[in-house]
Amino acid sequence: MSSGRWWPVFGSLAGYRRSWLRPDLMAGITVWAVLVPEALAYAGIAGVDPVVGLYAAVPALLLYAAVGSSRHLVVGPMSATAALSAAIVAPIAGGDPARYLALTTAVALATGAVAVLAGLARLGFVAAFISEPVLKGFIVGLALTILIGQVPALLGIDGGHGNFFEKAAAVLGDLGELHAATAVLGGLSLAAVLALRRWLPRVPGSLLVVLAGIVAATWLELPGRGVEVVGHIDPGLPAPGLPQGLAVHDYLELLGPALGVVLIGFAEGLGAAKTYAARAGYRVDPNRELTGLGAANLGAGLCAGMVVNGSLSKTAVNGSAGARSQASGLVVAVLTVLTLLFLTGLFQNLPETVLAAVVIAAVLELIDFPALAGFYRIWTRRLGALYGPAARVDFLAAAAALAGVLIFDTLPGLLIGVGVSVLLLLYRASRPHVATLARHDALWLDRARHPELPAPADAVVVRVEAGLFFANADWVADHIRALVTDRTRVVVLDAETSPFIDVTAARMLTELSAGLRRQGVALRVARNVGQTRDVLRRLAEQGIEIPVHATVDEALGAED
């Protein structure tokens, strides 16, 4: 991790060894074989010409390698952010193809500007506030939406518009009109990609299937039989510069939605980068990752490309192929330039149904129903019984994000997911686990985990597993009051797991102590630590005495 404010250019290549050259070269060739067909396909998801995906990949790879901190992360067009781009642009493009393309490029520029500013402001910590359940639910919903959006191209039907369910209904309604040759080619392509991934994972299945589709379309003259193909792709590199025909207010309008793109792109990229950094024994800097994401998007936008982000799937390909540094990404960039200069004609006869198969195969990996089932099991099984509502919010958060995407579409679903993340944080903070303790030898244990242990006959011993502050003070007080019976003579609060307390919670303790005293019950505190000890001492100086003891046993044996 960088120790200063300024980061070295190509810092991820520091300490490069000659022995890394061959594995980096082989990994770069392998990733290129996957990136080219997927970049073409993801441009289709974004609603622009396939070559735009290649335009975006080259500067993204170069600039991330220069600025980012991961040695393994591969940056380029991705299905999730491509779908977000389409959702942002479509409502404001007004059906004008030229304006649509310009706005797509502007989304990349706006995303880049937001990410660079966030990185320089050291806002990388924000990723910690997006919970895994919310992100998982959002990604599953997005993957399902992408999948159903590709089915019409796979089968050669018209399809429809709207949310997931509206698109699904349109697909079902059009099944009687599917184009036989398109559907057969698409089905075989999808099966081939999945089979190669399953049994020959090191083989570039997507590229092989794309090449086979091109050969089949040319040899069997499929365009003449009604099979849609990509068509003409302009060879050469794009002219750098800002998109034409946009005003300043267009960019300003995109800054808000760009925050959502940054959020998803950063979360996926950081997750992939951390995974492979942990395996290789180095660390990544979240702030450099934000800045690297921003630089990659600015480069993509200035080269007539689309929005990009770190790719979990291509990073996995890179890592499994033996990559040791970002030199593999530079190899991919060089090979992609050669593709733009000399190989675009090869992809003109690429059937649209084959591209749809490649996209569907890619997003199937993101539909992680077992993870959602795991959240549900936590809700319904023993942990739910132990911790009540706090154990259930993970599944509810994931389900809310999933439903938000499926019902309200991508951007509203993202906002629902972010909102649920914040609510989840607040809910858990306001509903801490209050353990009722029982003695076992020299230890005091949670009776919810050890129901065989008898509770003290005339005492209540509790432990709040969180700091005490305004959001949870009333909850804790009500929970303690509910445990007091006619036989209770003393309540002991084991404060070892409550490292801090604020003014509201301190007032709660004084009021709780007074109320219990009127019932003939004493409130005592045991094992106070840190800032909680300091606050209780200040209360004592003000004449508000809450007895504090070194141990729970001492508190129980003390005389009033």
Coordinates of C-alpha atoms in Angstrom, one line a residue:
M1 CA 0.0 0.0 0.0
S2 CA 1.2 3.5 -0.8
S3 CA 2.5 5.3 2.2
G4 CA 2.4 8.8 0.7
R5 CA -0.1 10.9 -1.1
W6 CA 1.6 10.5 -4.5
W7 CA 1.6 7.1 -6.2
P8 CA 4.3 5.8 -8.5
V9 CA 3.3 5.4 -12.2
F10 CA 3.3 1.6 -13.1
G11 CA 4.0 0.9 -9.4
S12 CA 2.5 -2.6 -9.8
L13 CA 5.5 -3.4 -12.1
A14 CA 8.1 -2.5 -9.4
G15 CA 10.6 -5.3 -8.7
Y16 CA 9.8 -7.0 -12.0
R17 CA 11.7 -10.2 -12.6
R18 CA 12.8 -11.7 -15.9
S19 CA 11.3 -15.0 -14.9
W20 CA 7.8 -13.4 -14.9
L21 CA 8.0 -12.5 -18.6
R22 CA 6.9 -15.9 -20.1
P23 CA 3.9 -16.4 -17.7
D24 CA 2.8 -12.8 -18.2
L25 CA 3.0 -13.2 -22.0
M26 CA 1.0 -16.5 -22.0
A27 CA -1.6 -15.0 -19.6
G28 CA -1.9 -11.9 -21.8
I29 CA -2.6 -14.1 -24.9
T30 CA -5.2 -16.1 -22.9
V31 CA -7.0 -13.0 -21.6
W32 CA -7.0 -11.5 -25.1
A33 CA -8.7 -14.6 -26.5
V34 CA -11.5 -14.0 -23.9
L35 CA -11.6 -10.2 -24.0
V36 CA -12.1 -9.7 -27.7
P37 CA -15.4 -11.6 -28.1
E38 CA -16.7 -10.4 -24.7
A39 CA -15.9 -6.8 -25.5
L40 CA -17.8 -7.0 -28.7
A41 CA -20.7 -8.6 -26.9
Y42 CA -20.8 -6.2 -24.0
A43 CA -20.8 -3.2 -26.4
G44 CA -24.1 -4.8 -27.6
I45 CA -25.4 -4.8 -24.1
A46 CA -24.6 -1.1 -23.9
G47 CA -26.5 -0.5 -27.1
V48 CA -23.5 0.6 -29.3
D49 CA -21.5 -0.9 -32.2
P50 CA -19.4 -3.9 -31.1
V51 CA -16.1 -2.2 -32.0
V52 CA -16.7 0.4 -29.2
G53 CA -15.9 -2.3 -26.7
L54 CA -12.5 -2.8 -28.3
Y55 CA -11.9 1.0 -28.4
A56 CA -12.5 1.1 -24.6
A57 CA -10.3 -1.9 -23.8
V58 CA -7.0 -0.6 -25.0
P59 CA -6.7 2.7 -23.0
A60 CA -8.4 1.1 -20.0
L61 CA -5.7 -1.6 -19.8
L62 CA -2.9 0.8 -20.3
L63 CA -4.0 3.4 -17.8
Y64 CA -5.1 1.0 -15.1
A65 CA -1.6 -0.7 -15.3
A66 CA -0.1 2.8 -14.9
V67 CA -2.2 3.9 -11.9
G68 CA -3.8 0.9 -10.2
S69 CA -2.3 -1.2 -7.4
S70 CA -3.3 -4.7 -8.4
R71 CA -0.9 -7.0 -10.3
H72 CA -3.7 -9.2 -11.6
L73 CA -6.8 -7.1 -12.2
V74 CA -8.0 -7.0 -15.8
V75 CA -10.0 -3.8 -16.7
G76 CA -12.4 -3.6 -19.6
P77 CA -16.0 -3.6 -20.7
M78 CA -18.2 -5.6 -18.4
S79 CA -21.8 -6.8 -18.5
A80 CA -23.0 -5.1 -15.3
T81 CA -21.7 -1.6 -16.1
A82 CA -22.6 -2.0 -19.8
A83 CA -26.2 -2.6 -18.7
L84 CA -26.0 0.4 -16.3
S85 CA -24.7 2.5 -19.2
A86 CA -27.6 1.5 -21.4
A87 CA -30.1 2.2 -18.6
I88 CA -28.6 5.7 -18.1
V89 CA -28.4 6.7 -21.8
A90 CA -31.6 5.3 -23.3
P91 CA -34.0 7.7 -21.6
I92 CA -32.1 10.8 -22.6
A93 CA -30.8 9.9 -26.0
G94 CA -34.2 10.5 -27.6
G95 CA -33.9 7.7 -30.1
D96 CA -31.0 9.4 -31.9
P97 CA -28.2 6.8 -32.6
A98 CA -25.5 9.5 -32.9
R99 CA -26.5 11.1 -29.6
Y100 CA -26.8 7.6 -28.0
L101 CA -23.2 6.8 -28.9
A102 CA -21.9 10.2 -27.8
L103 CA -23.7 9.9 -24.4
T104 CA -22.3 6.4 -24.0
T105 CA -18.8 7.8 -24.3
A106 CA -19.8 10.7 -22.0
V107 CA -20.9 8.2 -19.3
A108 CA -17.3 6.8 -19.4
L109 CA -15.9 10.3 -19.0
A110 CA -18.3 11.2 -16.2
T111 CA -17.5 7.9 -14.4
G112 CA -13.8 8.5 -14.8
A113 CA -14.0 12.0 -13.4
V114 CA -16.1 10.9 -10.4
A115 CA -13.8 7.9 -9.6
V116 CA -10.6 10.0 -9.9
L117 CA -11.9 12.6 -7.6
A118 CA -13.1 10.0 -5.1
G119 CA -9.7 8.3 -5.2
L120 CA -7.8 11.5 -4.7
A121 CA -10.1 12.4 -1.8
R122 CA -9.3 9.0 -0.4
L123 CA -12.9 7.7 -0.3
G124 CA -11.9 4.1 -0.9
F125 CA -13.3 3.2 2.5
V126 CA -16.8 3.7 1.1
A127 CA -16.7 0.2 -0.3
A128 CA -17.0 -1.2 3.2
F129 CA -20.5 0.2 3.5
I130 CA -21.9 -1.9 0.7
S131 CA -22.7 -5.2 2.3
E132 CA -22.0 -8.5 0.6
P133 CA -25.7 -9.6 0.7
V134 CA -26.9 -6.4 -1.0
L135 CA -24.1 -6.6 -3.7
K136 CA -24.9 -10.3 -4.2
G137 CA -28.6 -9.6 -4.7
F138 CA -28.0 -6.7 -7.0
I139 CA -25.5 -8.7 -9.2
V140 CA -27.9 -11.7 -9.4
G141 CA -30.8 -9.4 -10.4
L142 CA -28.6 -7.6 -13.0
A143 CA -27.4 -10.9 -14.4
L144 CA -31.0 -12.2 -14.8
T145 CA -31.9 -8.9 -16.5
I146 CA -29.0 -9.1 -18.9
L147 CA -29.8 -12.8 -19.6
I148 CA -33.4 -12.2 -20.5
G149 CA -32.3 -9.2 -22.6
Q150 CA -30.1 -11.5 -24.7
V151 CA -32.6 -14.3 -25.3
P152 CA -34.3 -12.5 -28.3
A153 CA -30.9 -12.3 -30.1
L154 CA -30.2 -15.9 -29.2
L155 CA -33.5 -17.2 -30.6
G156 CA -34.0 -14.7 -33.5
I157 CA -37.2 -13.1 -32.0
D158 CA -38.2 -9.5 -31.5
G159 CA -38.4 -9.5 -27.7
G160 CA -39.7 -6.5 -25.7
H161 CA -38.7 -3.7 -23.4
G162 CA -39.3 -2.8 -19.7
N163 CA -38.2 -4.6 -16.6
F164 CA -37.3 -8.3 -16.2
F165 CA -40.8 -9.6 -16.0
E166 CA -42.0 -7.5 -19.0
K167 CA -39.1 -8.8 -21.1
A168 CA -39.7 -12.4 -20.0
A169 CA -43.4 -12.1 -20.9
A170 CA -42.5 -10.7 -24.4
V171 CA -40.0 -13.6 -24.9
L172 CA -42.7 -16.1 -24.0
G173 CA -45.2 -14.4 -26.3
D174 CA -42.8 -14.5 -29.3
L175 CA -41.5 -18.1 -28.9
G176 CA -43.8 -19.2 -31.7
E177 CA -42.0 -16.8 -34.1
L178 CA -38.4 -17.9 -33.4
H179 CA -36.0 -18.2 -36.3
A180 CA -35.0 -21.8 -36.5
A181 CA -31.5 -21.4 -37.9
T182 CA -30.7 -18.6 -35.5
A183 CA -32.0 -20.6 -32.5
V184 CA -30.1 -23.8 -33.5
L185 CA -26.8 -21.9 -33.9
G186 CA -27.3 -19.9 -30.7
G187 CA -28.2 -23.0 -28.7
L188 CA -25.2 -25.0 -30.0
S189 CA -22.9 -22.0 -29.4
L190 CA -24.2 -21.6 -25.8
A191 CA -23.8 -25.4 -25.2
A192 CA -20.2 -25.3 -26.6
V193 CA -19.1 -22.4 -24.5
L194 CA -20.5 -24.0 -21.3
A195 CA -19.0 -27.4 -22.2
L196 CA -15.5 -26.0 -22.9
R197 CA -15.7 -24.0 -19.6
R198 CA -16.6 -27.1 -17.7
W199 CA -14.2 -29.7 -19.2
L200 CA -11.5 -27.6 -20.8
P201 CA -11.3 -24.4 -18.6
R202 CA -7.9 -23.3 -19.9
V203 CA -9.1 -23.3 -23.5
P204 CA -10.4 -19.9 -24.7
G205 CA -13.9 -21.3 -25.3
S206 CA -15.5 -17.9 -26.1
L207 CA -12.9 -17.2 -28.9
L208 CA -13.2 -20.7 -30.3
V209 CA -17.0 -20.5 -30.5
V210 CA -16.9 -17.1 -32.0
L211 CA -14.5 -18.3 -34.7
A212 CA -16.6 -21.3 -35.3
G213 CA -19.7 -19.1 -35.7
I214 CA -17.9 -16.9 -38.2
V215 CA -16.8 -20.0 -40.2
A216 CA -20.4 -21.4 -40.1
A217 CA -22.0 -18.1 -41.1
T218 CA -19.6 -17.7 -44.1
W219 CA -19.6 -21.4 -45.3
L220 CA -23.3 -21.9 -44.9
E221 CA -24.2 -18.3 -46.1
L222 CA -26.3 -17.8 -43.0
P223 CA -26.8 -14.1 -43.5
G224 CA -28.8 -15.0 -46.7
R225 CA -30.9 -17.4 -44.6
G226 CA -32.0 -14.6 -42.2
V227 CA -29.4 -15.0 -39.5
E228 CA -28.3 -11.5 -38.2
V229 CA -24.6 -10.8 -38.2
V230 CA -22.5 -8.0 -36.7
G231 CA -21.8 -6.4 -40.1
H232 CA -19.1 -4.0 -41.1
I233 CA -16.6 -3.0 -38.4
D234 CA -14.4 0.0 -39.2
P235 CA -10.8 -1.0 -39.0
G236 CA -8.2 1.2 -37.4
L237 CA -7.9 3.1 -34.1
P238 CA -10.3 5.7 -33.0
A239 CA -9.5 9.4 -33.1
P240 CA -9.0 10.7 -29.6
G241 CA -11.1 13.5 -28.3
L242 CA -14.4 14.4 -26.7
P243 CA -17.7 13.1 -28.1
Q244 CA -19.3 15.4 -30.7
G245 CA -22.6 17.2 -30.2
L246 CA -22.8 17.3 -26.4
A247 CA -23.0 20.4 -24.2
V248 CA -21.7 21.0 -20.7
H249 CA -25.2 20.3 -19.2
D250 CA -25.2 16.8 -20.7
Y251 CA -22.0 15.9 -18.8
L252 CA -23.5 17.5 -15.6
E253 CA -26.7 15.4 -16.0
L254 CA -24.6 12.2 -16.1
L255 CA -22.6 12.9 -13.0
G256 CA -25.3 11.6 -10.6
P257 CA -25.8 8.3 -12.5
A258 CA -22.0 8.0 -12.8
L259 CA -21.9 7.6 -9.0
G260 CA -23.9 4.4 -9.4
V261 CA -21.5 3.1 -12.1
V262 CA -18.5 3.9 -10.0
L263 CA -20.1 2.1 -7.0
I264 CA -20.7 -1.2 -8.8
G265 CA -17.5 -1.1 -10.9
F266 CA -15.4 -0.3 -7.8
A267 CA -17.0 -3.0 -5.7
E268 CA -16.6 -5.7 -8.3
G269 CA -13.0 -4.7 -9.2
L270 CA -11.9 -4.3 -5.6
G271 CA -13.3 -7.7 -4.8
A272 CA -11.4 -9.3 -7.6
A273 CA -8.2 -7.4 -6.8
K274 CA -8.3 -8.3 -3.1
T275 CA -8.9 -12.0 -3.9
Y276 CA -5.8 -12.4 -6.1
A277 CA -3.7 -10.1 -3.9
A278 CA -4.3 -12.3 -1.0
R279 CA -3.3 -15.4 -3.0
A280 CA -0.1 -13.7 -4.2
G281 CA 0.8 -12.2 -0.8
Y282 CA 0.6 -8.5 -1.5
R283 CA -1.9 -5.7 -0.7
V284 CA -4.0 -3.4 -2.8
D285 CA -4.8 0.2 -2.0
P286 CA -8.6 1.0 -2.3
N287 CA -7.8 4.6 -3.1
R288 CA -5.4 3.7 -5.9
E289 CA -8.1 1.3 -7.2
L290 CA -10.6 4.1 -7.4
T291 CA -8.1 6.3 -9.2
G292 CA -7.1 3.5 -11.5
L293 CA -10.8 2.9 -12.3
G294 CA -11.2 6.6 -13.0
A295 CA -8.1 6.8 -15.2
A296 CA -9.3 3.8 -17.2
N297 CA -12.7 5.3 -17.8
L298 CA -11.3 8.7 -18.8
G299 CA -9.0 6.9 -21.3
A300 CA -11.9 4.9 -22.7
G301 CA -14.1 8.0 -23.0
L302 CA -11.4 10.0 -24.8
C303 CA -10.9 7.1 -27.2
A304 CA -14.6 6.8 -28.3
G305 CA -15.1 3.9 -25.9
M306 CA -17.7 2.9 -23.3
V307 CA -17.6 2.5 -19.5
V308 CA -15.2 -0.1 -18.1
N309 CA -14.4 -1.7 -14.7
G310 CA -12.4 -4.4 -13.2
S311 CA -13.6 -7.9 -14.3
L312 CA -13.8 -10.8 -11.9
S313 CA -14.1 -13.4 -14.7
K314 CA -11.2 -12.1 -16.8
T315 CA -9.1 -11.5 -13.7
A316 CA -9.7 -15.2 -12.8
V317 CA -8.6 -16.2 -16.3
N318 CA -5.5 -14.0 -15.9
G319 CA -4.6 -15.5 -12.5
S320 CA -5.2 -19.1 -13.5
A321 CA -3.0 -18.6 -16.7
G322 CA -0.1 -17.6 -14.4
A323 CA 0.1 -13.8 -14.6
R324 CA 2.6 -12.2 -12.2
S325 CA 2.1 -8.5 -13.0
Q326 CA 0.3 -5.9 -15.1
A327 CA 2.7 -6.8 -17.9
S328 CA 0.0 -9.3 -18.9
G329 CA -2.5 -6.5 -19.2
L330 CA -0.1 -4.6 -21.4
V331 CA 0.2 -7.7 -23.7
V332 CA -3.6 -7.7 -23.9
A333 CA -3.6 -4.1 -24.9
V334 CA -1.1 -4.6 -27.7
L335 CA -2.9 -7.6 -29.1
T336 CA -6.2 -5.7 -29.0
V337 CA -4.5 -2.9 -31.0
L338 CA -3.4 -5.4 -33.6
T339 CA -7.0 -6.8 -33.7
L340 CA -8.4 -3.3 -34.4
L341 CA -5.8 -2.7 -37.1
F342 CA -5.8 -6.0 -38.9
L343 CA -8.6 -8.4 -37.7
T344 CA -11.8 -6.4 -37.7
G345 CA -12.8 -7.8 -41.1
L346 CA -12.7 -11.3 -39.5
F347 CA -15.6 -10.4 -37.2
Q348 CA -18.0 -8.9 -39.8
N349 CA -19.7 -12.3 -40.3
L350 CA -20.1 -13.0 -36.6
P351 CA -23.7 -14.0 -35.9
E352 CA -25.5 -11.9 -33.3
T353 CA -26.8 -15.2 -31.8
V354 CA -23.3 -16.3 -31.1
L355 CA -22.5 -13.1 -29.3
A356 CA -25.7 -13.5 -27.3
A357 CA -24.5 -17.0 -26.3
V358 CA -21.1 -15.6 -25.2
V359 CA -22.9 -13.0 -23.0
I360 CA -25.3 -15.5 -21.5
A361 CA -22.5 -17.9 -20.7
A362 CA -20.6 -15.1 -19.0
V363 CA -23.5 -13.8 -16.9
L364 CA -24.6 -17.3 -15.8
E365 CA -21.5 -17.3 -13.5
L366 CA -23.0 -14.3 -11.7
I367 CA -26.3 -15.9 -10.9
D368 CA -25.3 -17.2 -7.5
F369 CA -28.5 -18.7 -6.1
P370 CA -26.6 -20.9 -3.6
A371 CA -25.3 -17.7 -1.9
L372 CA -28.8 -16.3 -1.6
A373 CA -29.9 -19.7 -0.2
G374 CA -27.2 -19.5 2.3
F375 CA -28.5 -16.1 3.6
Y376 CA -31.9 -17.7 3.8
R377 CA -30.7 -20.6 5.9
I378 CA -29.0 -18.2 8.3
W379 CA -32.5 -16.6 8.7
T380 CA -34.4 -19.9 9.2
R381 CA -31.9 -22.0 11.2
R382 CA -30.2 -21.7 14.6
L383 CA -28.5 -18.3 14.0
G384 CA -31.9 -16.7 13.4
A385 CA -33.1 -18.2 16.7
L386 CA -30.0 -16.9 18.5
Y387 CA -29.9 -13.4 17.2
G388 CA -33.5 -12.7 16.1
P389 CA -34.0 -9.9 13.6
A390 CA -30.3 -9.0 13.3
A391 CA -29.7 -12.4 11.7
R392 CA -32.5 -12.0 9.2
V393 CA -31.5 -8.7 7.6
D394 CA -28.8 -10.3 5.4
F395 CA -31.4 -12.3 3.4
L396 CA -33.9 -9.4 3.4
A397 CA -31.3 -7.0 2.1
A398 CA -30.2 -9.4 -0.7
A399 CA -33.9 -10.0 -1.6
A400 CA -34.7 -6.3 -1.7
A401 CA -31.8 -5.5 -4.0
L402 CA -32.7 -8.5 -6.2
A403 CA -36.3 -7.5 -6.4
G404 CA -35.4 -3.8 -7.0
V405 CA -33.4 -4.7 -10.1
L406 CA -36.0 -7.2 -11.5
I407 CA -39.1 -4.9 -10.9
F408 CA -37.7 -1.4 -11.2
D409 CA -34.8 -2.0 -13.6
T410 CA -31.1 -1.4 -13.1
L411 CA -30.6 2.1 -11.7
P412 CA -33.6 2.1 -9.4
G413 CA -32.5 -1.3 -8.2
L414 CA -29.0 0.0 -7.5
L415 CA -30.4 2.9 -5.4
I416 CA -32.6 0.4 -3.5
G417 CA -29.5 -1.7 -2.8
V418 CA -27.5 1.3 -1.6
G419 CA -30.4 2.4 0.5
V420 CA -30.8 -1.1 2.0
S421 CA -27.1 -1.1 2.8
V422 CA -27.4 2.0 4.8
L423 CA -30.6 0.8 6.5
L424 CA -28.9 -2.5 7.3
L425 CA -26.0 -0.7 9.0
L426 CA -28.4 1.5 11.0
Y427 CA -30.7 -1.4 11.9
R428 CA -27.8 -3.6 13.2
A429 CA -26.4 -0.7 15.2
S430 CA -29.8 0.0 16.8
R431 CA -30.5 -3.7 17.6
P432 CA -27.3 -5.1 19.2
H433 CA -27.4 -8.6 20.6
V434 CA -28.0 -8.4 24.3
A435 CA -26.8 -11.7 25.7
T436 CA -28.2 -13.1 28.9
L437 CA -25.3 -14.8 30.8
A438 CA -25.0 -17.8 33.0
R439 CA -22.0 -19.1 34.9
H440 CA -20.0 -22.1 33.8
D441 CA -17.0 -22.7 36.0
A442 CA -15.1 -19.4 36.0
L443 CA -16.7 -18.1 32.8
W444 CA -20.0 -16.3 32.1
L445 CA -21.5 -17.6 28.8
D446 CA -24.4 -16.6 26.6
R447 CA -27.5 -18.7 27.6
A448 CA -28.8 -18.6 24.0
R449 CA -25.7 -20.7 23.0
H450 CA -25.7 -22.7 26.2
P451 CA -29.4 -23.2 27.2
E452 CA -28.5 -26.0 29.5
L453 CA -26.9 -23.5 31.9
P454 CA -29.2 -22.3 34.7
A455 CA -29.6 -18.6 35.2
P456 CA -28.8 -17.0 38.5
A457 CA -31.8 -17.3 40.8
D458 CA -32.1 -13.7 41.9
A459 CA -29.9 -11.9 39.4
V460 CA -29.8 -10.9 35.8
V461 CA -26.4 -10.7 34.1
V462 CA -26.4 -9.2 30.6
R463 CA -23.7 -8.3 28.0
V464 CA -24.4 -5.8 25.2
E465 CA -22.2 -6.8 22.2
A466 CA -21.8 -3.3 20.9
G467 CA -21.0 0.2 22.0
L468 CA -23.8 2.1 23.7
F469 CA -25.1 5.1 21.9
F470 CA -28.2 7.1 21.0
A471 CA -29.4 4.6 18.3
N472 CA -29.5 1.6 20.6
A473 CA -29.9 3.0 24.1
D474 CA -33.7 2.6 24.3
W475 CA -33.5 -0.9 22.8
V476 CA -30.9 -2.0 25.5
A477 CA -32.9 -0.5 28.3
D478 CA -36.2 -2.1 27.3
H479 CA -34.4 -5.4 26.8
I480 CA -33.0 -5.3 30.3
R481 CA -36.3 -4.2 31.9
A482 CA -38.0 -7.1 30.3
L483 CA -35.6 -9.6 32.0
V484 CA -36.3 -8.3 35.5
T485 CA -38.8 -10.4 37.6
D486 CA -40.2 -10.2 41.1
R487 CA -37.3 -12.3 42.3
T488 CA -34.5 -10.1 40.8
R489 CA -32.4 -8.2 43.3
V490 CA -29.5 -7.1 41.1
V491 CA -28.8 -6.5 37.4
V492 CA -25.2 -6.7 36.3
L493 CA -24.2 -5.2 33.0
D494 CA -21.0 -6.9 31.8
A495 CA -19.5 -4.0 29.8
E496 CA -16.4 -5.8 28.5
T497 CA -17.9 -5.8 24.9
S498 CA -19.1 -2.2 25.1
P499 CA -16.0 -0.1 24.2
F500 CA -17.8 3.2 24.1
I501 CA -20.8 5.1 25.3
D502 CA -22.3 8.5 24.4
V503 CA -24.3 11.1 26.3
T504 CA -27.7 9.6 25.4
A505 CA -26.7 6.1 26.6
A506 CA -25.1 7.5 29.8
R507 CA -28.4 9.2 30.5
M508 CA -30.2 5.9 29.8
L509 CA -28.1 4.1 32.4
T510 CA -28.8 6.7 35.1
E511 CA -32.6 6.6 34.3
L512 CA -32.5 2.7 34.2
S513 CA -30.6 2.6 37.5
A514 CA -33.2 5.0 39.1
G515 CA -36.1 3.0 37.8
L516 CA -34.7 -0.3 38.9
R517 CA -33.9 1.1 42.4
R518 CA -37.6 2.0 42.8
Q519 CA -38.4 -1.7 42.2
G520 CA -35.8 -2.7 44.8
V521 CA -33.3 -3.8 42.2
A522 CA -29.6 -2.6 42.0
L523 CA -27.8 -1.9 38.7
R524 CA -24.1 -2.6 38.7
V525 CA -21.5 -2.5 35.9
A526 CA -18.7 -5.0 35.6
R527 CA -15.5 -5.0 33.5
N528 CA -15.9 -1.6 31.9
V529 CA -13.3 -0.8 29.3
G530 CA -12.0 2.1 27.3
Q531 CA -14.2 5.1 26.8
T532 CA -17.1 3.5 28.7
R533 CA -14.9 3.6 31.9
D534 CA -14.0 7.3 31.3
V535 CA -17.7 8.3 30.9
L536 CA -18.8 6.4 34.1
R537 CA -16.0 8.1 36.0
R538 CA -17.2 11.5 34.9
L539 CA -20.8 10.6 35.9
A540 CA -19.5 9.7 39.4
E541 CA -17.7 13.1 39.6
Q542 CA -21.1 14.7 38.9
G543 CA -22.7 12.7 41.7
I544 CA -24.4 10.1 39.5
E545 CA -23.0 6.9 41.0
I546 CA -23.4 3.6 39.1
P547 CA -21.4 1.0 41.0
V548 CA -18.5 -0.4 38.8
H549 CA -16.7 -3.7 39.7
A550 CA -13.7 -5.5 38.2
T551 CA -15.6 -8.8 37.6
V552 CA -19.2 -10.1 37.3
D553 CA -18.7 -12.2 40.4
E554 CA -17.6 -9.2 42.4
A555 CA -20.6 -7.2 41.2
L556 CA -23.0 -10.0 42.2
G557 CA -21.5 -10.3 45.7
A558 CA -21.3 -6.6 46.4
E559 CA -23.5 -5.0 49.1
D560 CA -25.6 -1.9 48.4

